[in-house]
């Protein structure tokens, strides 16, 4: 069956010592087994350190972004082989901050996803609508389109290596969360789209995470929805205790 996952997206927060401090607090808090996979996504310069600091723990260190090209004249970018050389096995692709602030298009995200999968990385693919699209009732069409454009060119084996994170943009960092029903409805739509393209088995195996102001206070309610398999957590993942409380919601 599909896996439960709680992933902390640290975004552009924490310098080296803060990264190490937060990891150390997480390790101290790992006093029990959680019913989910744990991932953290620190910033690029600290991935190697974070990878080493989490060896022999259930925490997987993942990257927040990656370049679609293998090497060469791509100033400021980080390649798949570079990530792999520091132990990274999973990368977040298509976060709304990458789409909106850095202009990453569906086409670019499709090529990043394909390149990552071709090279053996697992992908957490983000999708989600803006508030206007939700208000005008276009949210399902928007998210389905994002998924079609980036993922429908994959084969079944590739799709098995993809986790989807549904993150309504209006709920990211705003303190406003999608209701459990809104999350469930969208996750069911996403799973139905996967079923139509890849068949029932792939649809049932794909973990679909919810993201957008997940907190210890709302995690359990969201995670009990049948099509919600975990969370991509921003702000609340910067506090070890609240991140572990969210993981404990499973
Ligand atoms: P948030 O961020 O939990 O701070 O809303 C979620 C995300 O952007 O992944």
Short mmCIF file of C-alpha atoms and ligand atoms in Angstrom, two decimals:
data_model
loop_
_atom_site.label_atom_id
_atom_site.label_comp_id
_atom_site.label_asym_id
_atom_site.label_seq_id
_atom_site.Cartn_x
_atom_site.Cartn_y
_atom_site.Cartn_z
CA UNK A 1 0.00 0.00 0.00
CA UNK A 2 0.98 3.60 -0.31
CA UNK A 3 3.23 5.20 2.25
CA UNK A 4 2.42 7.88 4.75
CA UNK A 5 4.95 10.69 4.54
CA UNK A 6 5.53 13.84 6.55
CA UNK A 7 8.06 16.09 4.83
CA UNK A 8 9.45 19.35 6.19
CA UNK A 9 10.14 22.00 3.56
CA UNK A 10 12.55 24.33 5.30
CA UNK A 11 12.59 26.73 2.32
CA UNK A 12 15.28 29.46 2.60
CA UNK A 13 15.59 29.22 6.37
CA UNK A 14 18.41 28.10 8.72
CA UNK A 15 22.13 28.67 8.28
CA UNK A 16 24.58 25.84 8.95
CA UNK A 17 24.47 25.96 12.73
CA UNK A 18 20.69 26.35 12.79
CA UNK A 19 20.35 23.42 10.40
CA UNK A 20 22.48 21.26 12.67
CA UNK A 21 20.63 22.46 15.75
CA UNK A 22 17.23 21.65 14.27
CA UNK A 23 18.39 18.21 13.17
CA UNK A 24 19.80 17.56 16.60
CA UNK A 25 16.46 18.52 18.19
CA UNK A 26 14.63 16.24 15.77
CA UNK A 27 16.92 13.36 16.68
CA UNK A 28 16.34 13.97 20.36
CA UNK A 29 12.60 13.83 19.70
CA UNK A 30 12.78 10.51 17.86
CA UNK A 31 11.92 8.54 20.95
CA UNK A 32 9.29 6.40 19.26
CA UNK A 33 8.55 4.95 15.88
CA UNK A 34 6.32 7.03 13.70
CA UNK A 35 3.72 5.61 11.40
CA UNK A 36 5.10 7.58 8.47
CA UNK A 37 8.28 8.32 6.55
CA UNK A 38 10.04 11.46 7.75
CA UNK A 39 11.77 13.83 5.35
CA UNK A 40 13.41 17.21 5.72
CA UNK A 41 14.46 19.60 2.95
CA UNK A 42 17.19 21.98 4.14
CA UNK A 43 18.88 24.47 1.78
CA UNK A 44 21.40 23.28 -0.80
CA UNK A 45 24.62 24.30 1.02
CA UNK A 46 23.73 22.17 4.02
CA UNK A 47 22.47 18.99 2.34
CA UNK A 48 25.74 17.12 2.75
CA UNK A 49 26.00 18.01 6.42
CA UNK A 50 22.34 17.20 6.96
CA UNK A 51 22.72 13.88 5.18
CA UNK A 52 25.61 12.95 7.44
CA UNK A 53 23.89 14.18 10.57
CA UNK A 54 20.85 12.00 9.87
CA UNK A 55 22.67 8.75 9.04
CA UNK A 56 21.23 5.88 11.10
CA UNK A 57 18.02 7.79 11.70
CA UNK A 58 14.67 7.37 9.94
CA UNK A 59 14.94 10.94 8.60
CA UNK A 60 15.56 11.27 4.87
CA UNK A 61 17.17 14.47 3.64
CA UNK A 62 15.66 15.69 0.37
CA UNK A 63 16.33 18.64 -1.96
CA UNK A 64 13.99 21.56 -2.56
CA UNK A 65 14.71 21.88 -6.27
CA UNK A 66 17.01 20.60 -9.02
CA UNK A 67 18.16 21.60 -12.51
CA UNK A 68 16.90 19.58 -15.47
CA UNK A 69 20.31 19.66 -17.18
CA UNK A 70 23.15 17.35 -16.25
CA UNK A 71 26.01 19.86 -16.20
CA UNK A 72 27.50 22.90 -17.85
CA UNK A 73 26.69 26.57 -18.24
CA UNK A 74 23.77 26.90 -15.83
CA UNK A 75 24.97 29.52 -13.36
CA UNK A 76 23.42 29.15 -9.95
CA UNK A 77 21.82 25.77 -10.62
CA UNK A 78 22.38 22.42 -8.92
CA UNK A 79 22.37 19.18 -10.91
CA UNK A 80 20.99 15.72 -10.24
CA UNK A 81 24.48 14.12 -10.08
CA UNK A 82 25.55 16.79 -7.58
CA UNK A 83 22.61 15.97 -5.34
CA UNK A 84 23.24 12.26 -5.66
CA UNK A 85 26.90 12.73 -4.78
CA UNK A 86 25.86 14.02 -1.36
CA UNK A 87 23.40 11.21 -0.72
CA UNK A 88 20.14 12.75 -1.91
CA UNK A 89 17.52 10.34 -3.27
CA UNK A 90 14.42 12.54 -3.42
CA UNK A 91 13.72 16.01 -4.76
CA UNK A 92 10.79 18.42 -4.48
CA UNK A 93 9.77 19.75 -7.90
CA UNK A 94 7.21 22.40 -8.81
CA UNK A 95 6.66 24.13 -5.51
CA UNK A 96 4.39 27.14 -6.07
CA UNK A 97 7.20 29.44 -4.94
CA UNK A 98 9.30 28.07 -7.82
CA UNK A 99 6.39 28.46 -10.22
CA UNK A 100 5.31 31.93 -9.09
CA UNK A 101 8.53 33.66 -8.01
CA UNK A 102 10.94 32.01 -10.44
CA UNK A 103 8.63 31.49 -13.38
CA UNK A 104 8.99 27.73 -13.61
CA UNK A 105 6.53 26.54 -16.23
CA UNK A 106 4.69 23.23 -16.53
CA UNK A 107 7.00 22.37 -19.43
CA UNK A 108 10.14 23.01 -17.38
CA UNK A 109 8.70 21.05 -14.47
CA UNK A 110 7.93 18.16 -16.80
CA UNK A 111 11.54 18.06 -17.95
CA UNK A 112 12.89 18.36 -14.39
CA UNK A 113 10.64 15.50 -13.31
CA UNK A 114 11.63 13.29 -16.23
CA UNK A 115 15.34 13.99 -15.73
CA UNK A 116 15.12 13.25 -12.01
CA UNK A 117 13.28 9.96 -12.58
CA UNK A 118 15.55 8.92 -15.46
CA UNK A 119 18.45 9.25 -13.07
CA UNK A 120 16.89 7.34 -10.22
CA UNK A 121 15.69 10.15 -7.97
CA UNK A 122 12.28 10.02 -6.37
CA UNK A 123 10.14 13.13 -6.96
CA UNK A 124 7.72 15.01 -4.73
CA UNK A 125 5.72 16.87 -7.35
CA UNK A 126 3.80 19.91 -6.12
CA UNK A 127 0.59 21.24 -7.57
CA UNK A 128 -2.10 23.62 -6.38
CA UNK A 129 -4.44 26.42 -7.38
CA UNK A 130 -4.47 30.13 -6.57
CA UNK A 131 -7.30 31.71 -4.63
CA UNK A 132 -8.94 33.20 -7.74
CA UNK A 133 -9.08 29.77 -9.34
CA UNK A 134 -10.65 28.31 -6.22
CA UNK A 135 -13.20 31.14 -6.09
CA UNK A 136 -14.14 30.75 -9.73
CA UNK A 137 -14.49 26.99 -9.39
CA UNK A 138 -11.52 26.24 -11.63
CA UNK A 139 -9.41 24.60 -8.94
CA UNK A 140 -9.90 21.00 -10.04
CA UNK A 141 -9.24 21.83 -13.70
CA UNK A 142 -6.13 23.82 -12.75
CA UNK A 143 -4.59 21.09 -10.65
CA UNK A 144 -5.52 18.32 -13.08
CA UNK A 145 -3.88 20.29 -15.87
CA UNK A 146 -0.68 20.76 -13.86
CA UNK A 147 -0.54 17.02 -13.26
CA UNK A 148 -1.31 16.14 -16.86
CA UNK A 149 1.36 18.44 -18.23
CA UNK A 150 4.13 17.27 -15.91
CA UNK A 151 3.34 13.63 -15.25
CA UNK A 152 1.20 12.11 -17.99
CA UNK A 153 4.21 11.51 -20.24
CA UNK A 154 5.65 9.12 -17.65
CA UNK A 155 5.30 5.38 -17.76
CA UNK A 156 3.88 3.37 -14.86
CA UNK A 157 7.27 2.46 -13.41
CA UNK A 158 8.31 6.10 -13.39
CA UNK A 159 5.04 7.18 -11.86
CA UNK A 160 5.62 4.72 -9.01
CA UNK A 161 8.56 6.92 -7.99
CA UNK A 162 6.45 10.07 -7.76
CA UNK A 163 4.75 11.44 -4.66
CA UNK A 164 2.26 14.25 -5.25
CA UNK A 165 1.88 17.21 -2.90
CA UNK A 166 -1.34 19.16 -3.28
CA UNK A 167 -0.71 22.64 -1.93
CA UNK A 168 -3.40 25.24 -2.50
CA UNK A 169 -1.40 28.45 -2.90
CA UNK A 170 -3.87 30.41 -0.77
CA UNK A 171 -3.10 28.13 2.18
CA UNK A 172 0.71 28.28 2.00
CA UNK A 173 2.22 30.29 4.83
CA UNK A 174 -1.07 32.11 5.39
CA UNK A 175 -2.34 30.27 8.43
CA UNK A 176 -5.40 29.40 6.37
CA UNK A 177 -5.77 25.67 5.78
CA UNK A 178 -7.94 23.85 3.30
CA UNK A 179 -10.72 22.14 5.23
CA UNK A 180 -10.31 18.38 5.54
CA UNK A 181 -13.19 18.06 3.03
CA UNK A 182 -11.54 20.42 0.53
CA UNK A 183 -8.29 18.48 0.83
CA UNK A 184 -10.03 15.13 0.49
CA UNK A 185 -12.06 16.27 -2.54
CA UNK A 186 -8.98 17.44 -4.40
CA UNK A 187 -6.93 14.40 -3.44
CA UNK A 188 -9.72 12.16 -4.74
CA UNK A 189 -9.75 14.12 -8.01
CA UNK A 190 -5.99 13.74 -8.33
CA UNK A 191 -6.22 10.01 -7.66
CA UNK A 192 -9.00 9.70 -10.24
CA UNK A 193 -6.82 11.48 -12.81
CA UNK A 194 -3.96 9.09 -12.03
CA UNK A 195 -6.33 6.13 -12.34
CA UNK A 196 -7.52 7.23 -15.77
CA UNK A 197 -3.97 7.59 -17.05
CA UNK A 198 -1.98 4.90 -15.22
CA UNK A 199 -4.59 2.42 -13.97
CA UNK A 200 -5.90 1.54 -10.56
CA UNK A 201 -2.76 -0.01 -9.15
CA UNK A 202 -0.59 3.07 -9.70
CA UNK A 203 -3.38 5.34 -8.45
CA UNK A 204 -3.71 3.33 -5.27
CA UNK A 205 0.04 3.25 -4.71
CA UNK A 206 0.70 6.95 -5.16
CA UNK A 207 1.10 8.91 -1.94
CA UNK A 208 -0.68 12.27 -2.12
CA UNK A 209 0.42 14.77 0.52
CA UNK A 210 -1.44 17.88 1.56
CA UNK A 211 0.49 21.13 2.12
CA UNK A 212 -0.59 24.55 3.32
CA UNK A 213 -0.43 25.65 6.95
CA UNK A 214 -0.33 22.12 8.36
CA UNK A 215 0.10 22.42 12.13
CA UNK A 216 -0.04 20.02 15.08
CA UNK A 217 -3.57 21.29 15.74
CA UNK A 218 -4.98 20.41 12.32
CA UNK A 219 -2.78 17.52 11.12
CA UNK A 220 -4.81 14.64 12.53
CA UNK A 221 -8.04 15.88 11.01
CA UNK A 222 -6.45 16.27 7.58
CA UNK A 223 -4.46 13.02 7.68
CA UNK A 224 -7.50 10.92 8.53
CA UNK A 225 -9.05 11.73 5.15
CA UNK A 226 -8.95 8.58 3.04
CA UNK A 227 -6.96 10.07 0.15
CA UNK A 228 -4.55 12.15 2.23
CA UNK A 229 -1.30 10.28 2.80
CA UNK A 230 0.65 12.89 4.72
CA UNK A 231 1.85 16.44 4.60
CA UNK A 232 4.39 18.79 3.10
CA UNK A 233 5.00 21.15 5.98
CA UNK A 234 6.64 24.57 5.75
CA UNK A 235 6.56 26.88 8.76
CA UNK A 236 5.70 24.24 11.35
CA UNK A 237 8.64 22.08 10.24
CA UNK A 238 11.10 24.70 11.53
CA UNK A 239 10.22 23.74 15.07
CA UNK A 240 11.30 20.19 15.92
CA UNK A 241 8.55 19.59 18.41
CA UNK A 242 5.73 20.74 16.16
CA UNK A 243 7.12 18.78 13.18
CA UNK A 244 7.24 15.60 15.26
CA UNK A 245 3.78 16.26 16.63
CA UNK A 246 2.52 16.47 13.05
CA UNK A 247 4.25 13.18 12.25
CA UNK A 248 2.68 11.73 15.36
CA UNK A 249 -0.77 12.55 13.98
CA UNK A 250 -0.59 9.26 12.07
P1 LIG B 1 3.39 26.18 5.11
O1 LIG B 1 4.18 25.81 3.75
O2 LIG B 1 3.24 24.91 5.89
O3 LIG B 1 4.26 27.20 5.80
O4 LIG B 1 2.07 26.72 4.70
C1 LIG B 1 3.91 24.63 3.06
C2 LIG B 1 4.76 24.56 1.83
O5 LIG B 1 4.98 25.58 1.17
O6 LIG B 1 5.24 23.48 1.46
#
